[in-house]
Amino acid sequence: MSHPSRFHAASWLTATAFAALAATSQAAEPVKTWCAARCDQIVIDWNQQTHQVIKAATGYQDPMAASRILAMVHLAMHDAVNAAQPRYRAYAYEARTPAGKTQADAAVAAAVAAHDVLAALFPKQKEMLRATLDASLHDAGMGAAIGEGKRLGAEAAAAMLARRADDGSQADEAYRPGTRPGEYRFVPGFDFLAAPHWRSVKPFTMRSPQQFRVAAPPALASAAYATDFNEVKATGSKAANAVRSAEQTQYAAYWYEFSDSGWNRIARSVARNKPQDLWQRARTFALLNAVMADAYIAGWDSKMHYNLWRPVTAIQQADADGNPATNAEVNWEPMLPTPPVQDYPSTHSALGAAAAVALAQAFGGDRVAFTMASPSALPDAPARTFASFSAAAKENADSRVRAGLHFRFATTAGLQLGLQIGQQAVRDMLGPVGDAR
């Protein structure tokens, strides 16, 4: 059986593509406005605000739903600023402004778009969101351009909400755990499967949830399965004698948080040292969150299709798998709690790979160094430093094996899945105005 190819950062984008993007970005001069050289901060501020709103409403317990909200907010912001002055292709909304109309303020449009999407999705937080919007626009003043910016922002938000109104995210689907060897069973601590309907949610960048469905995992009786089984059994155990270095233990905990939250924080961290104007920053966060939202959708499609058990079940019930090279350990526990969803592929790995592609394109290349802390990190190792986005994505994937949560073949497939989603999105979405694609 053929397996997904390994993760190669060098294949993401050609030097020509980077040069073309840079040339396009430099060709258009930013419009002078009330926020001057700090207009891009509006995108970053509303990214953080979106996380805070989700946490206040739901405790940030549903990463799939969170990824959808983040993608909606940032794509609406992208469309709003490009409605004011088109530089990149729109996603869901293009303004039809009469000739001679006073030019809209793009920064105002961005803030209003973010506010209106969130206010519609979280009506109980309308007063707080209104106060946040007023603070964002405190220095904007009044005038025709400000009013026009507010109109465009409201229309961009409305277009996004209409586009996602019937996207399948509010559906429900029953799930019954398997009983045969290899089939998913509920994992310790959970008596449900997380959001089985997410496999049918309308994607943001893909043609369909199954567009990049991964190849089948190794058969239970195969040598490939036994190899990865024994690796996670030895290195991902909670036991004191786990075959895992101190650093591997540290980064297993470091990357445990939800990927959508972590990679947005990476983007904000890098943004501090990578200047972009409002248009570029809006596009960066729109692409980042769109590909991560789709990584969840595509990952859920493959997970539900193959319905493979998690290592914790596989190791405890290995006597039934028909493979003489695997041995059961009925009391085996992973280093960290296993999430309530199937093993294959690793969506954690897919989100990291897709995010790395989007950020490499946005910031001019993969080799961008950054340091970031994680709320799930161990107290003695709160932050880690990376030389590139791809290095972070690979460690993010490896962490799931070290934590005892995934087989190696699941993380490899996840990396490949995220790579495909990211590559297609940066090639085909939100390109410079005038690009024929």
CSV table of C-alpha atoms in Angstrom, one decimal:
chain,number,residue,atom,x,y,z
A,1,MET,CA,0.0,0.0,0.0
A,2,SER,CA,1.2,3.5,-0.8
A,3,HIS,CA,1.4,5.9,2.0
A,4,PRO,CA,1.1,9.8,2.0
A,5,SER,CA,4.3,11.5,1.0
A,6,ARG,CA,6.5,13.1,3.7
A,7,PHE,CA,6.2,16.7,4.6
A,8,HIS,CA,8.5,18.9,2.5
A,9,ALA,CA,8.4,22.6,3.2
A,10,ALA,CA,10.5,23.4,0.1
A,11,SER,CA,7.6,22.4,-2.1
A,12,TRP,CA,5.2,25.0,-0.8
A,13,LEU,CA,5.9,28.0,-3.0
A,14,THR,CA,8.3,28.9,-5.7
A,15,ALA,CA,10.6,31.9,-5.5
A,16,THR,CA,8.7,33.3,-8.4
A,17,ALA,CA,5.5,33.2,-6.6
A,18,PHE,CA,7.0,35.0,-3.5
A,19,ALA,CA,8.5,37.6,-5.8
A,20,ALA,CA,5.2,38.2,-7.6
A,21,LEU,CA,3.3,38.6,-4.3
A,22,ALA,CA,5.9,41.0,-2.9
A,23,ALA,CA,5.9,43.1,-6.1
A,24,THR,CA,2.1,43.3,-6.0
A,25,SER,CA,2.1,44.3,-2.3
A,26,GLN,CA,4.7,47.0,-2.9
A,27,ALA,CA,2.9,48.4,-6.0
A,28,ALA,CA,-0.1,49.8,-4.2
A,29,GLU,CA,0.4,52.6,-1.7
A,30,PRO,CA,-1.6,52.4,1.5
A,31,VAL,CA,-4.3,55.1,1.8
A,32,LYS,CA,-3.5,57.6,4.5
A,33,THR,CA,-6.0,57.4,7.2
A,34,TRP,CA,-6.6,58.1,10.9
A,35,CYS,CA,-4.8,55.0,12.1
A,36,ALA,CA,-1.7,55.8,9.9
A,37,ALA,CA,1.0,53.2,10.0
A,38,ARG,CA,-0.8,51.1,12.7
A,39,CYS,CA,-4.0,50.3,10.8
A,40,ASP,CA,-3.0,46.6,10.6
A,41,GLN,CA,-3.3,46.5,14.4
A,42,ILE,CA,-7.0,46.5,13.9
A,43,VAL,CA,-6.8,43.0,12.4
A,44,ILE,CA,-4.7,41.7,15.3
A,45,ASP,CA,-6.9,43.4,17.9
A,46,TRP,CA,-10.1,41.8,16.5
A,47,ASN,CA,-8.3,38.4,16.2
A,48,GLN,CA,-7.7,38.6,20.0
A,49,GLN,CA,-11.2,39.9,20.6
A,50,THR,CA,-12.7,37.0,18.7
A,51,HIS,CA,-10.8,34.5,20.9
A,52,GLN,CA,-12.1,36.3,24.0
A,53,VAL,CA,-15.7,36.4,22.8
A,54,ILE,CA,-15.6,32.6,22.1
A,55,LYS,CA,-14.0,31.9,25.4
A,56,ALA,CA,-16.5,34.0,27.3
A,57,ALA,CA,-19.5,32.3,25.5
A,58,THR,CA,-18.4,28.7,25.4
A,59,GLY,CA,-15.1,28.3,27.3
A,60,TYR,CA,-13.5,27.6,24.0
A,61,GLN,CA,-14.4,24.0,24.3
A,62,ASP,CA,-15.3,23.4,20.6
A,63,PRO,CA,-12.3,24.1,18.4
A,64,MET,CA,-14.2,23.2,15.2
A,65,ALA,CA,-16.8,25.8,15.8
A,66,ALA,CA,-14.2,28.3,16.9
A,67,SER,CA,-12.2,27.8,13.6
A,68,ARG,CA,-15.4,28.5,11.6
A,69,ILE,CA,-16.0,31.8,13.5
A,70,LEU,CA,-12.4,32.9,13.2
A,71,ALA,CA,-12.5,32.2,9.4
A,72,MET,CA,-15.8,34.2,9.1
A,73,VAL,CA,-14.5,37.2,11.0
A,74,HIS,CA,-11.2,37.4,9.1
A,75,LEU,CA,-12.6,36.8,5.6
A,76,ALA,CA,-15.2,39.5,6.3
A,77,MET,CA,-12.5,41.9,7.3
A,78,HIS,CA,-10.5,41.0,4.2
A,79,ASP,CA,-13.5,41.7,2.0
A,80,ALA,CA,-14.3,44.9,3.8
A,81,VAL,CA,-10.9,46.5,3.3
A,82,ASN,CA,-10.8,45.4,-0.3
A,83,ALA,CA,-14.2,46.8,-0.9
A,84,ALA,CA,-12.8,50.2,0.2
A,85,GLN,CA,-9.8,49.9,-2.1
A,86,PRO,CA,-9.4,46.6,-4.1
A,87,ARG,CA,-6.0,45.1,-3.9
A,88,TYR,CA,-6.8,41.4,-3.4
A,89,ARG,CA,-9.7,39.4,-4.8
A,90,ALA,CA,-12.8,39.2,-2.6
A,91,TYR,CA,-14.2,36.1,-0.9
A,92,ALA,CA,-17.9,36.7,-0.4
A,93,TYR,CA,-18.5,40.5,-1.0
A,94,GLU,CA,-17.6,43.1,-3.6
A,95,ALA,CA,-18.9,46.6,-3.2
A,96,ARG,CA,-20.7,48.4,-6.0
A,97,THR,CA,-19.8,52.0,-5.2
A,98,PRO,CA,-21.1,54.6,-7.7
A,99,ALA,CA,-18.4,56.5,-9.6
A,100,GLY,CA,-17.3,59.6,-7.8
A,101,LYS,CA,-18.4,58.4,-4.4
A,102,THR,CA,-16.2,59.5,-1.5
A,103,GLN,CA,-13.6,56.8,-0.9
A,104,ALA,CA,-14.4,54.6,2.2
A,105,ASP,CA,-12.1,54.3,5.1
A,106,ALA,CA,-10.8,50.8,4.9
A,107,ALA,CA,-9.8,50.5,8.6
A,108,VAL,CA,-13.3,51.5,9.7
A,109,ALA,CA,-14.7,48.9,7.3
A,110,ALA,CA,-12.5,46.2,8.8
A,111,ALA,CA,-13.5,46.9,12.4
A,112,VAL,CA,-17.2,47.1,11.6
A,113,ALA,CA,-17.1,43.9,9.6
A,114,ALA,CA,-15.5,42.0,12.5
A,115,HIS,CA,-17.9,43.5,15.0
A,116,ASP,CA,-21.0,42.7,13.0
A,117,VAL,CA,-20.1,39.1,12.4
A,118,LEU,CA,-19.4,38.5,16.1
A,119,ALA,CA,-22.5,40.5,17.2
A,120,ALA,CA,-24.7,38.3,15.0
A,121,LEU,CA,-23.1,35.0,16.2
A,122,PHE,CA,-23.0,36.1,19.9
A,123,PRO,CA,-26.1,38.3,20.5
A,124,LYS,CA,-25.7,38.1,24.3
A,125,GLN,CA,-22.3,39.9,24.0
A,126,LYS,CA,-23.6,42.8,21.8
A,127,GLU,CA,-23.1,45.5,24.4
A,128,MET,CA,-19.5,44.4,25.1
A,129,LEU,CA,-18.8,44.2,21.3
A,130,ARG,CA,-20.2,47.6,20.7
A,131,ALA,CA,-17.9,49.0,23.4
A,132,THR,CA,-15.0,47.3,21.7
A,133,LEU,CA,-15.9,48.8,18.4
A,134,ASP,CA,-16.3,52.2,19.8
A,135,ALA,CA,-12.8,51.9,21.3
A,136,SER,CA,-11.4,50.7,18.0
A,137,LEU,CA,-12.8,53.7,16.2
A,138,HIS,CA,-12.3,56.2,18.9
A,139,ASP,CA,-9.9,58.3,16.8
A,140,ALA,CA,-11.6,57.8,13.5
A,141,GLY,CA,-13.7,60.9,13.8
A,142,MET,CA,-16.6,61.6,11.4
A,143,GLY,CA,-17.2,62.3,7.8
A,144,ALA,CA,-18.2,60.8,4.5
A,145,ALA,CA,-15.3,58.4,4.3
A,146,ILE,CA,-16.0,57.1,7.8
A,147,GLY,CA,-19.7,56.6,7.1
A,148,GLU,CA,-18.9,54.8,3.9
A,149,GLY,CA,-16.4,52.6,5.7
A,150,LYS,CA,-19.1,51.6,8.2
A,151,ARG,CA,-21.5,50.8,5.3
A,152,LEU,CA,-19.0,48.6,3.6
A,153,GLY,CA,-18.0,46.8,6.8
A,154,ALA,CA,-21.7,46.1,7.5
A,155,GLU,CA,-22.3,44.8,4.0
A,156,ALA,CA,-19.2,42.6,4.1
A,157,ALA,CA,-20.3,41.1,7.4
A,158,ALA,CA,-23.9,40.5,6.1
A,159,ALA,CA,-22.5,38.8,3.0
A,160,MET,CA,-20.4,36.5,5.1
A,161,LEU,CA,-23.2,35.6,7.4
A,162,ALA,CA,-25.5,34.9,4.5
A,163,ARG,CA,-22.9,32.7,2.8
A,164,ARG,CA,-22.5,30.5,6.0
A,165,ALA,CA,-26.1,30.5,7.1
A,166,ASP,CA,-26.8,27.0,5.9
A,167,ASP,CA,-23.3,25.5,5.9
A,168,GLY,CA,-24.1,22.4,8.0
A,169,SER,CA,-22.4,23.6,11.2
A,170,GLN,CA,-25.6,23.5,13.1
A,171,ALA,CA,-26.6,20.0,12.0
A,172,ASP,CA,-26.7,16.9,14.3
A,173,GLU,CA,-25.5,13.4,13.6
A,174,ALA,CA,-25.8,10.3,15.7
A,175,TYR,CA,-22.7,8.1,16.2
A,176,ARG,CA,-22.4,4.5,17.5
A,177,PRO,CA,-18.9,3.3,18.5
A,178,GLY,CA,-17.5,0.2,16.8
A,179,THR,CA,-17.1,-3.2,18.2
A,180,ARG,CA,-14.6,-4.9,15.8
A,181,PRO,CA,-10.8,-4.7,16.0
A,182,GLY,CA,-9.6,-1.4,14.6
A,183,GLU,CA,-12.9,0.4,14.9
A,184,TYR,CA,-13.1,3.5,17.1
A,185,ARG,CA,-14.4,3.1,20.7
A,186,PHE,CA,-15.1,5.9,23.1
A,187,VAL,CA,-11.9,6.9,24.8
A,188,PRO,CA,-11.4,7.2,28.6
A,189,GLY,CA,-13.2,10.2,30.1
A,190,PHE,CA,-15.7,10.5,27.2
A,191,ASP,CA,-19.0,8.8,26.3
A,192,PHE,CA,-19.4,10.6,23.0
A,193,LEU,CA,-17.7,11.4,19.7
A,194,ALA,CA,-17.0,15.1,19.0
A,195,ALA,CA,-19.2,16.6,16.3
A,196,PRO,CA,-19.5,13.7,13.8
A,197,HIS,CA,-21.5,16.1,11.6
A,198,TRP,CA,-18.4,18.3,11.0
A,199,ARG,CA,-17.4,16.0,8.1
A,200,SER,CA,-20.3,17.5,6.1
A,201,VAL,CA,-19.7,21.2,6.9
A,202,LYS,CA,-19.3,23.5,3.8
A,203,PRO,CA,-15.6,24.2,3.3
A,204,PHE,CA,-14.1,27.7,3.0
A,205,THR,CA,-11.3,26.9,0.5
A,206,MET,CA,-11.9,23.3,-0.7
A,207,ARG,CA,-14.4,22.1,-3.3
A,208,SER,CA,-15.8,19.5,-0.9
A,209,PRO,CA,-14.9,18.0,2.5
A,210,GLN,CA,-13.6,14.9,0.7
A,211,GLN,CA,-11.5,16.7,-1.9
A,212,PHE,CA,-8.3,15.7,-0.2
A,213,ARG,CA,-9.4,12.5,1.7
A,214,VAL,CA,-6.3,10.7,2.8
A,215,ALA,CA,-5.3,7.2,1.7
A,216,ALA,CA,-6.3,4.3,3.9
A,217,PRO,CA,-4.2,3.6,7.0
A,218,PRO,CA,-2.0,0.5,7.3
A,219,ALA,CA,-3.9,-2.7,7.8
A,220,LEU,CA,-3.9,-4.0,11.4
A,221,ALA,CA,-2.0,-7.1,10.5
A,222,SER,CA,0.7,-5.2,8.6
A,223,ALA,CA,4.3,-4.6,9.7
A,224,ALA,CA,3.8,-0.9,9.2
A,225,TYR,CA,1.0,-0.8,11.7
A,226,ALA,CA,3.1,-2.8,14.2
A,227,THR,CA,6.0,-0.4,13.8
A,228,ASP,CA,3.9,2.6,14.6
A,229,PHE,CA,1.9,0.8,17.3
A,230,ASN,CA,5.1,-0.1,19.2
A,231,GLU,CA,6.5,3.4,18.8
A,232,VAL,CA,3.5,5.1,20.4
A,233,LYS,CA,3.2,2.4,23.0
A,234,ALA,CA,6.8,3.0,24.1
A,235,THR,CA,7.2,6.7,23.7
A,236,GLY,CA,3.7,8.0,24.4
A,237,SER,CA,3.0,6.3,27.7
A,238,LYS,CA,2.1,8.0,30.9
A,239,ALA,CA,4.4,5.6,32.8
A,240,ALA,CA,7.6,6.9,34.3
A,241,ASN,CA,9.7,4.5,32.1
A,242,ALA,CA,8.3,5.9,28.8
A,243,VAL,CA,11.0,6.0,26.1
A,244,ARG,CA,10.8,9.8,25.8
A,245,SER,CA,13.4,12.5,26.3
A,246,ALA,CA,12.8,15.5,28.6
A,247,GLU,CA,12.4,17.8,25.6
A,248,GLN,CA,9.9,15.4,24.0
A,249,THR,CA,7.8,15.5,27.1
A,250,GLN,CA,8.0,19.3,27.2
A,251,TYR,CA,6.8,19.8,23.6
A,252,ALA,CA,4.1,17.1,23.9
A,253,ALA,CA,2.6,19.3,26.6
A,254,TYR,CA,3.5,22.6,24.8
A,255,TRP,CA,1.5,21.7,21.7
A,256,TYR,CA,-1.5,20.1,23.5
A,257,GLU,CA,-3.6,23.2,23.2
A,258,PHE,CA,-6.1,23.6,20.3
A,259,SER,CA,-4.2,24.2,17.1
A,260,ASP,CA,-6.5,27.0,15.9
A,261,SER,CA,-5.7,29.0,19.0
A,262,GLY,CA,-2.0,28.3,19.0
A,263,TRP,CA,-1.4,29.1,15.3
A,264,ASN,CA,-3.3,32.4,15.6
A,265,ARG,CA,-1.0,33.3,18.5
A,266,ILE,CA,2.0,32.4,16.4
A,267,ALA,CA,0.7,34.7,13.7
A,268,ARG,CA,0.3,37.6,16.2
A,269,SER,CA,3.8,37.0,17.6
A,270,VAL,CA,5.4,37.0,14.1
A,271,ALA,CA,3.4,40.1,13.2
A,272,ARG,CA,5.2,42.1,15.8
A,273,ASN,CA,8.4,41.9,13.8
A,274,LYS,CA,7.0,41.6,10.3
A,275,PRO,CA,5.4,44.9,9.2
A,276,GLN,CA,2.4,44.6,6.9
A,277,ASP,CA,-0.2,47.2,5.9
A,278,LEU,CA,-3.9,46.7,6.6
A,279,TRP,CA,-4.6,44.9,3.3
A,280,GLN,CA,-1.7,42.5,3.8
A,281,ARG,CA,-2.5,41.8,7.4
A,282,ALA,CA,-6.2,41.2,6.7
A,283,ARG,CA,-5.3,38.7,3.9
A,284,THR,CA,-2.7,37.0,6.2
A,285,PHE,CA,-5.3,36.2,8.9
A,286,ALA,CA,-8.0,35.4,6.5
A,287,LEU,CA,-6.0,32.8,4.7
A,288,LEU,CA,-4.6,31.4,8.0
A,289,ASN,CA,-8.0,30.9,9.5
A,290,ALA,CA,-9.7,29.7,6.3
A,291,VAL,CA,-7.2,26.9,5.8
A,292,MET,CA,-7.3,25.8,9.5
A,293,ALA,CA,-11.1,25.7,9.4
A,294,ASP,CA,-10.9,23.5,6.3
A,295,ALA,CA,-8.3,21.3,7.9
A,296,TYR,CA,-10.9,20.4,10.6
A,297,ILE,CA,-13.6,19.7,8.0
A,298,ALA,CA,-11.3,17.6,5.8
A,299,GLY,CA,-9.9,15.8,8.8
A,300,TRP,CA,-13.3,15.0,10.1
A,301,ASP,CA,-14.3,13.6,6.7
A,302,SER,CA,-11.3,11.2,6.7
A,303,LYS,CA,-11.7,10.3,10.4
A,304,MET,CA,-15.4,9.4,10.0
A,305,HIS,CA,-14.6,7.5,6.7
A,306,TYR,CA,-11.9,5.2,8.2
A,307,ASN,CA,-13.2,5.3,11.9
A,308,LEU,CA,-9.9,4.0,13.3
A,309,TRP,CA,-9.4,3.4,17.0
A,310,ARG,CA,-7.0,5.5,19.1
A,311,PRO,CA,-3.7,4.2,20.5
A,312,VAL,CA,-5.2,3.9,24.0
A,313,THR,CA,-7.8,1.5,22.7
A,314,ALA,CA,-5.5,-0.3,20.3
A,315,ILE,CA,-2.8,-1.0,22.9
A,316,GLN,CA,-5.3,-2.1,25.6
A,317,GLN,CA,-7.0,-4.5,23.1
A,318,ALA,CA,-4.1,-5.5,21.0
A,319,ASP,CA,-4.7,-9.2,21.6
A,320,ALA,CA,-7.6,-8.9,19.2
A,321,ASP,CA,-5.9,-7.1,16.3
A,322,GLY,CA,-4.5,-10.3,14.6
A,323,ASN,CA,-0.9,-8.9,14.5
A,324,PRO,CA,1.7,-11.1,16.3
A,325,ALA,CA,4.0,-8.1,16.5
A,326,THR,CA,1.7,-6.2,18.8
A,327,ASN,CA,1.1,-7.1,22.5
A,328,ALA,CA,-1.7,-5.8,24.7
A,329,GLU,CA,-1.1,-3.8,27.8
A,330,VAL,CA,-4.5,-3.5,29.5
A,331,ASN,CA,-3.5,-0.7,31.9
A,332,TRP,CA,-1.6,1.4,29.3
A,333,GLU,CA,-2.4,5.2,29.5
A,334,PRO,CA,-1.3,8.0,27.2
A,335,MET,CA,0.8,10.8,28.6
A,336,LEU,CA,-2.1,13.2,28.0
A,337,PRO,CA,-5.9,12.7,27.8
A,338,THR,CA,-7.0,11.5,24.3
A,339,PRO,CA,-9.5,13.8,22.5
A,340,PRO,CA,-12.9,12.1,21.8
A,341,VAL,CA,-12.5,11.6,18.0
A,342,GLN,CA,-11.0,9.0,15.8
A,343,ASP,CA,-7.2,8.6,15.2
A,344,TYR,CA,-6.8,8.9,11.5
A,345,PRO,CA,-5.7,11.3,10.3
A,346,SER,CA,-4.3,13.7,13.0
A,347,THR,CA,-6.2,17.0,12.5
A,348,HIS,CA,-3.8,18.6,14.9
A,349,SER,CA,-1.0,17.9,12.4
A,350,ALA,CA,-3.2,19.0,9.5
A,351,LEU,CA,-4.0,22.4,11.0
A,352,GLY,CA,-0.3,23.0,11.8
A,353,ALA,CA,0.8,22.1,8.2
A,354,ALA,CA,-1.9,24.2,6.6
A,355,ALA,CA,-1.2,27.2,8.9
A,356,ALA,CA,2.6,26.9,8.2
A,357,VAL,CA,1.9,27.1,4.4
A,358,ALA,CA,-0.3,30.2,4.8
A,359,LEU,CA,2.1,32.0,7.1
A,360,ALA,CA,5.1,31.2,4.9
A,361,GLN,CA,3.4,32.7,2.0
A,362,ALA,CA,2.2,35.7,3.9
A,363,PHE,CA,5.6,36.5,5.5
A,364,GLY,CA,7.8,36.0,2.5
A,365,GLY,CA,9.2,32.5,3.2
A,366,ASP,CA,9.2,29.6,5.6
A,367,ARG,CA,12.4,30.5,7.5
A,368,VAL,CA,10.9,33.0,9.9
A,369,ALA,CA,12.2,32.6,13.4
A,370,PHE,CA,9.9,33.1,16.4
A,371,THR,CA,9.4,32.4,20.1
A,372,MET,CA,6.0,31.6,21.6
A,373,ALA,CA,4.6,30.6,24.9
A,374,SER,CA,1.8,28.1,25.3
A,375,PRO,CA,-0.9,27.9,28.0
A,376,SER,CA,-0.6,24.1,28.0
A,377,ALA,CA,3.2,24.0,28.4
A,378,LEU,CA,4.9,22.6,31.5
A,379,PRO,CA,5.8,25.3,34.1
A,380,ASP,CA,9.5,24.6,33.6
A,381,ALA,CA,9.3,25.1,29.8
A,382,PRO,CA,6.6,27.7,29.1
A,383,ALA,CA,8.0,28.9,25.7
A,384,ARG,CA,9.8,27.4,22.7
A,385,THR,CA,11.8,28.9,19.8
A,386,PHE,CA,11.6,27.8,16.2
A,387,ALA,CA,13.7,28.6,13.1
A,388,SER,CA,10.8,28.2,10.6
A,389,PHE,CA,7.1,27.6,10.3
A,390,SER,CA,7.7,24.1,8.9
A,391,ALA,CA,9.9,23.2,11.9
A,392,ALA,CA,7.1,24.2,14.2
A,393,ALA,CA,4.5,22.2,12.2
A,394,LYS,CA,6.7,19.1,12.3
A,395,GLU,CA,7.2,19.3,16.0
A,396,ASN,CA,3.5,20.0,16.5
A,397,ALA,CA,2.8,16.7,14.7
A,398,ASP,CA,5.4,14.7,16.5
A,399,SER,CA,4.0,15.9,19.8
A,400,ARG,CA,0.9,13.9,19.2
A,401,VAL,CA,2.9,10.6,19.1
A,402,ARG,CA,5.0,11.6,22.2
A,403,ALA,CA,1.8,12.4,24.1
A,404,GLY,CA,0.4,9.0,23.2
A,405,LEU,CA,-2.5,10.4,21.2
A,406,HIS,CA,-1.8,9.3,17.6
A,407,PHE,CA,0.0,6.7,15.6
A,408,ARG,CA,2.8,8.0,13.5
A,409,PHE,CA,1.0,7.2,10.2
A,410,ALA,CA,-1.9,9.5,11.4
A,411,THR,CA,0.4,12.4,11.9
A,412,THR,CA,2.1,11.8,8.5
A,413,ALA,CA,-1.2,11.7,6.8
A,414,GLY,CA,-2.3,14.9,8.7
A,415,LEU,CA,0.7,16.8,7.6
A,416,GLN,CA,0.1,15.8,4.0
A,417,LEU,CA,-3.6,16.8,4.2
A,418,GLY,CA,-2.8,20.2,5.7
A,419,LEU,CA,-0.1,20.8,3.0
A,420,GLN,CA,-2.6,20.1,0.2
A,421,ILE,CA,-5.2,22.4,1.7
A,422,GLY,CA,-2.7,25.2,2.3
A,423,GLN,CA,-1.1,25.0,-1.1
A,424,GLN,CA,-4.4,25.1,-2.9
A,425,ALA,CA,-5.6,28.1,-0.9
A,426,VAL,CA,-2.6,30.3,-1.3
A,427,ARG,CA,-2.5,29.5,-5.0
A,428,ASP,CA,-6.2,30.1,-5.8
A,429,MET,CA,-7.7,32.3,-3.1
A,430,LEU,CA,-7.5,36.1,-2.3
A,431,GLY,CA,-4.9,36.7,-5.0
A,432,PRO,CA,-3.9,40.2,-6.2
A,433,VAL,CA,-6.5,42.1,-8.2
A,434,GLY,CA,-5.9,41.5,-11.9
A,435,ASP,CA,-4.5,38.0,-11.4
A,436,ALA,CA,-6.2,35.8,-14.0
A,437,ARG,CA,-6.6,32.8,-11.7
